[in-house]
Amino acid sequence: MNPRDVLIRPLITEKATSLMQENKYTFVVAPKANKVEIRQAVEQIFKVKVLAVNTIRVMGKTKRMGRFEGKRPDYKKAIVKLAPGERIEFFEGV
């Protein structure tokens, strides 16, 4: 799998920005991607050393607009812990 197909986008939330102080970065990843593929993708794209990868499957919520009901999509997110001294510049402006 191509590394750019594994990492879909960074996840910028209040919790994710607080995790950056612990050198942890959060990404939305492909649902079929495993921890090894996520580690390799982050190391290749950002040229950093990854210590650990934690993954979470997030189920989409059911939402209503009047009498119409819909569902937000399910997705998978990964929390990546980097080696001490490593940083991903992409997140630093957030």
JSON list of C-alpha atoms in Angstrom, two decimals:
[
{"chain": "A", "resi": 1, "resn": "MET", "atom": "CA", "xyz": [0.00, 0.00, 0.00]},
{"chain": "A", "resi": 2, "resn": "ASN", "atom": "CA", "xyz": [1.29, 3.47, -0.91]},
{"chain": "A", "resi": 3, "resn": "PRO", "atom": "CA", "xyz": [2.18, 5.53, 2.24]},
{"chain": "A", "resi": 4, "resn": "ARG", "atom": "CA", "xyz": [0.04, 8.43, 1.00]},
{"chain": "A", "resi": 5, "resn": "ASP", "atom": "CA", "xyz": [-2.94, 6.04, 0.76]},
{"chain": "A", "resi": 6, "resn": "VAL", "atom": "CA", "xyz": [-2.46, 4.93, 4.38]},
{"chain": "A", "resi": 7, "resn": "LEU", "atom": "CA", "xyz": [-2.52, 8.42, 5.95]},
{"chain": "A", "resi": 8, "resn": "ILE", "atom": "CA", "xyz": [-5.70, 10.20, 4.88]},
{"chain": "A", "resi": 9, "resn": "ARG", "atom": "CA", "xyz": [-5.39, 13.45, 6.88]},
{"chain": "A", "resi": 10, "resn": "PRO", "atom": "CA", "xyz": [-4.22, 14.77, 10.24]},
{"chain": "A", "resi": 11, "resn": "LEU", "atom": "CA", "xyz": [-6.84, 14.98, 12.96]},
{"chain": "A", "resi": 12, "resn": "ILE", "atom": "CA", "xyz": [-6.87, 18.40, 14.62]},
{"chain": "A", "resi": 13, "resn": "THR", "atom": "CA", "xyz": [-8.99, 18.44, 17.77]},
{"chain": "A", "resi": 14, "resn": "GLU", "atom": "CA", "xyz": [-8.54, 19.88, 21.23]},
{"chain": "A", "resi": 15, "resn": "LYS", "atom": "CA", "xyz": [-7.49, 16.49, 22.58]},
{"chain": "A", "resi": 16, "resn": "ALA", "atom": "CA", "xyz": [-5.10, 15.87, 19.67]},
{"chain": "A", "resi": 17, "resn": "THR", "atom": "CA", "xyz": [-3.37, 19.22, 20.19]},
{"chain": "A", "resi": 18, "resn": "SER", "atom": "CA", "xyz": [-2.91, 18.48, 23.91]},
{"chain": "A", "resi": 19, "resn": "LEU", "atom": "CA", "xyz": [-1.36, 15.10, 22.98]},
{"chain": "A", "resi": 20, "resn": "MET", "atom": "CA", "xyz": [1.26, 16.91, 20.86]},
{"chain": "A", "resi": 21, "resn": "GLN", "atom": "CA", "xyz": [2.94, 18.06, 24.09]},
{"chain": "A", "resi": 22, "resn": "GLU", "atom": "CA", "xyz": [3.57, 14.35, 24.83]},
{"chain": "A", "resi": 23, "resn": "ASN", "atom": "CA", "xyz": [5.07, 13.94, 21.32]},
{"chain": "A", "resi": 24, "resn": "LYS", "atom": "CA", "xyz": [1.96, 12.10, 20.06]},
{"chain": "A", "resi": 25, "resn": "TYR", "atom": "CA", "xyz": [0.33, 12.96, 16.72]},
{"chain": "A", "resi": 26, "resn": "THR", "atom": "CA", "xyz": [-3.12, 11.90, 15.51]},
{"chain": "A", "resi": 27, "resn": "PHE", "atom": "CA", "xyz": [-4.09, 10.91, 11.95]},
{"chain": "A", "resi": 28, "resn": "VAL", "atom": "CA", "xyz": [-7.18, 9.59, 10.19]},
{"chain": "A", "resi": 29, "resn": "VAL", "atom": "CA", "xyz": [-5.96, 6.46, 8.41]},
{"chain": "A", "resi": 30, "resn": "ALA", "atom": "CA", "xyz": [-7.29, 3.94, 5.91]},
{"chain": "A", "resi": 31, "resn": "PRO", "atom": "CA", "xyz": [-9.66, 1.47, 7.61]},
{"chain": "A", "resi": 32, "resn": "LYS", "atom": "CA", "xyz": [-7.71, -1.54, 6.27]},
{"chain": "A", "resi": 33, "resn": "ALA", "atom": "CA", "xyz": [-4.29, -0.20, 7.39]},
{"chain": "A", "resi": 34, "resn": "ASN", "atom": "CA", "xyz": [-2.52, -2.01, 10.22]},
{"chain": "A", "resi": 35, "resn": "LYS", "atom": "CA", "xyz": [-0.05, -0.64, 12.77]},
{"chain": "A", "resi": 36, "resn": "VAL", "atom": "CA", "xyz": [3.03, -1.69, 10.80]},
{"chain": "A", "resi": 37, "resn": "GLU", "atom": "CA", "xyz": [1.79, 0.04, 7.63]},
{"chain": "A", "resi": 38, "resn": "ILE", "atom": "CA", "xyz": [0.93, 3.19, 9.61]},
{"chain": "A", "resi": 39, "resn": "ARG", "atom": "CA", "xyz": [4.39, 3.24, 11.22]},
{"chain": "A", "resi": 40, "resn": "GLN", "atom": "CA", "xyz": [6.14, 2.84, 7.85]},
{"chain": "A", "resi": 41, "resn": "ALA", "atom": "CA", "xyz": [3.97, 5.53, 6.23]},
{"chain": "A", "resi": 42, "resn": "VAL", "atom": "CA", "xyz": [4.68, 8.12, 8.96]},
{"chain": "A", "resi": 43, "resn": "GLU", "atom": "CA", "xyz": [8.42, 7.32, 8.92]},
{"chain": "A", "resi": 44, "resn": "GLN", "atom": "CA", "xyz": [8.63, 7.60, 5.10]},
{"chain": "A", "resi": 45, "resn": "ILE", "atom": "CA", "xyz": [6.51, 10.73, 4.66]},
{"chain": "A", "resi": 46, "resn": "PHE", "atom": "CA", "xyz": [7.74, 12.80, 7.62]},
{"chain": "A", "resi": 47, "resn": "LYS", "atom": "CA", "xyz": [11.28, 11.31, 8.04]},
{"chain": "A", "resi": 48, "resn": "VAL", "atom": "CA", "xyz": [10.87, 10.68, 11.78]},
{"chain": "A", "resi": 49, "resn": "LYS", "atom": "CA", "xyz": [11.36, 7.69, 14.12]},
{"chain": "A", "resi": 50, "resn": "VAL", "atom": "CA", "xyz": [8.11, 6.17, 15.45]},
{"chain": "A", "resi": 51, "resn": "LEU", "atom": "CA", "xyz": [8.11, 4.44, 18.85]},
{"chain": "A", "resi": 52, "resn": "ALA", "atom": "CA", "xyz": [4.48, 3.30, 19.09]},
{"chain": "A", "resi": 53, "resn": "VAL", "atom": "CA", "xyz": [1.20, 3.28, 17.17]},
{"chain": "A", "resi": 54, "resn": "ASN", "atom": "CA", "xyz": [-2.24, 3.03, 18.77]},
{"chain": "A", "resi": 55, "resn": "THR", "atom": "CA", "xyz": [-5.33, 2.63, 16.57]},
{"chain": "A", "resi": 56, "resn": "ILE", "atom": "CA", "xyz": [-9.01, 3.28, 17.27]},
{"chain": "A", "resi": 57, "resn": "ARG", "atom": "CA", "xyz": [-12.05, 2.49, 15.11]},
{"chain": "A", "resi": 58, "resn": "VAL", "atom": "CA", "xyz": [-14.55, 5.33, 15.47]},
{"chain": "A", "resi": 59, "resn": "MET", "atom": "CA", "xyz": [-18.16, 4.51, 14.67]},
{"chain": "A", "resi": 60, "resn": "GLY", "atom": "CA", "xyz": [-20.12, 7.26, 12.91]},
{"chain": "A", "resi": 61, "resn": "LYS", "atom": "CA", "xyz": [-23.01, 8.88, 14.75]},
{"chain": "A", "resi": 62, "resn": "THR", "atom": "CA", "xyz": [-26.60, 8.76, 13.55]},
{"chain": "A", "resi": 63, "resn": "LYS", "atom": "CA", "xyz": [-27.86, 12.29, 12.91]},
{"chain": "A", "resi": 64, "resn": "ARG", "atom": "CA", "xyz": [-31.32, 13.68, 12.20]},
{"chain": "A", "resi": 65, "resn": "MET", "atom": "CA", "xyz": [-32.44, 16.68, 10.14]},
{"chain": "A", "resi": 66, "resn": "GLY", "atom": "CA", "xyz": [-36.14, 16.93, 10.91]},
{"chain": "A", "resi": 67, "resn": "ARG", "atom": "CA", "xyz": [-37.72, 13.68, 9.81]},
{"chain": "A", "resi": 68, "resn": "PHE", "atom": "CA", "xyz": [-34.71, 12.59, 7.75]},
{"chain": "A", "resi": 69, "resn": "GLU", "atom": "CA", "xyz": [-32.10, 10.40, 9.34]},
{"chain": "A", "resi": 70, "resn": "GLY", "atom": "CA", "xyz": [-28.53, 9.98, 8.17]},
{"chain": "A", "resi": 71, "resn": "LYS", "atom": "CA", "xyz": [-25.25, 8.59, 9.42]},
{"chain": "A", "resi": 72, "resn": "ARG", "atom": "CA", "xyz": [-21.77, 10.04, 9.63]},
{"chain": "A", "resi": 73, "resn": "PRO", "atom": "CA", "xyz": [-19.14, 7.73, 8.15]},
{"chain": "A", "resi": 74, "resn": "ASP", "atom": "CA", "xyz": [-17.08, 5.32, 10.25]},
{"chain": "A", "resi": 75, "resn": "TYR", "atom": "CA", "xyz": [-13.32, 5.94, 10.27]},
{"chain": "A", "resi": 76, "resn": "LYS", "atom": "CA", "xyz": [-10.10, 4.72, 11.82]},
{"chain": "A", "resi": 77, "resn": "LYS", "atom": "CA", "xyz": [-7.65, 6.98, 13.64]},
{"chain": "A", "resi": 78, "resn": "ALA", "atom": "CA", "xyz": [-4.10, 6.38, 14.75]},
{"chain": "A", "resi": 79, "resn": "ILE", "atom": "CA", "xyz": [-2.16, 8.02, 17.57]},
{"chain": "A", "resi": 80, "resn": "VAL", "atom": "CA", "xyz": [1.55, 7.91, 16.71]},
{"chain": "A", "resi": 81, "resn": "LYS", "atom": "CA", "xyz": [4.21, 8.40, 19.41]},
{"chain": "A", "resi": 82, "resn": "LEU", "atom": "CA", "xyz": [7.52, 9.74, 18.13]},
{"chain": "A", "resi": 83, "resn": "ALA", "atom": "CA", "xyz": [11.02, 9.29, 19.55]},
{"chain": "A", "resi": 84, "resn": "PRO", "atom": "CA", "xyz": [12.26, 12.03, 21.92]},
{"chain": "A", "resi": 85, "resn": "GLY", "atom": "CA", "xyz": [13.52, 15.06, 20.01]},
{"chain": "A", "resi": 86, "resn": "GLU", "atom": "CA", "xyz": [11.51, 14.23, 16.86]},
{"chain": "A", "resi": 87, "resn": "ARG", "atom": "CA", "xyz": [8.79, 16.60, 15.60]},
{"chain": "A", "resi": 88, "resn": "ILE", "atom": "CA", "xyz": [6.40, 16.80, 12.68]},
{"chain": "A", "resi": 89, "resn": "GLU", "atom": "CA", "xyz": [6.62, 20.36, 11.35]},
{"chain": "A", "resi": 90, "resn": "PHE", "atom": "CA", "xyz": [3.23, 20.02, 9.65]},
{"chain": "A", "resi": 91, "resn": "PHE", "atom": "CA", "xyz": [1.44, 20.29, 13.02]},
{"chain": "A", "resi": 92, "resn": "GLU", "atom": "CA", "xyz": [3.52, 23.05, 14.61]},
{"chain": "A", "resi": 93, "resn": "GLY", "atom": "CA", "xyz": [1.45, 25.98, 13.27]},
{"chain": "A", "resi": 94, "resn": "VAL", "atom": "CA", "xyz": [-1.76, 24.63, 14.83]}
]
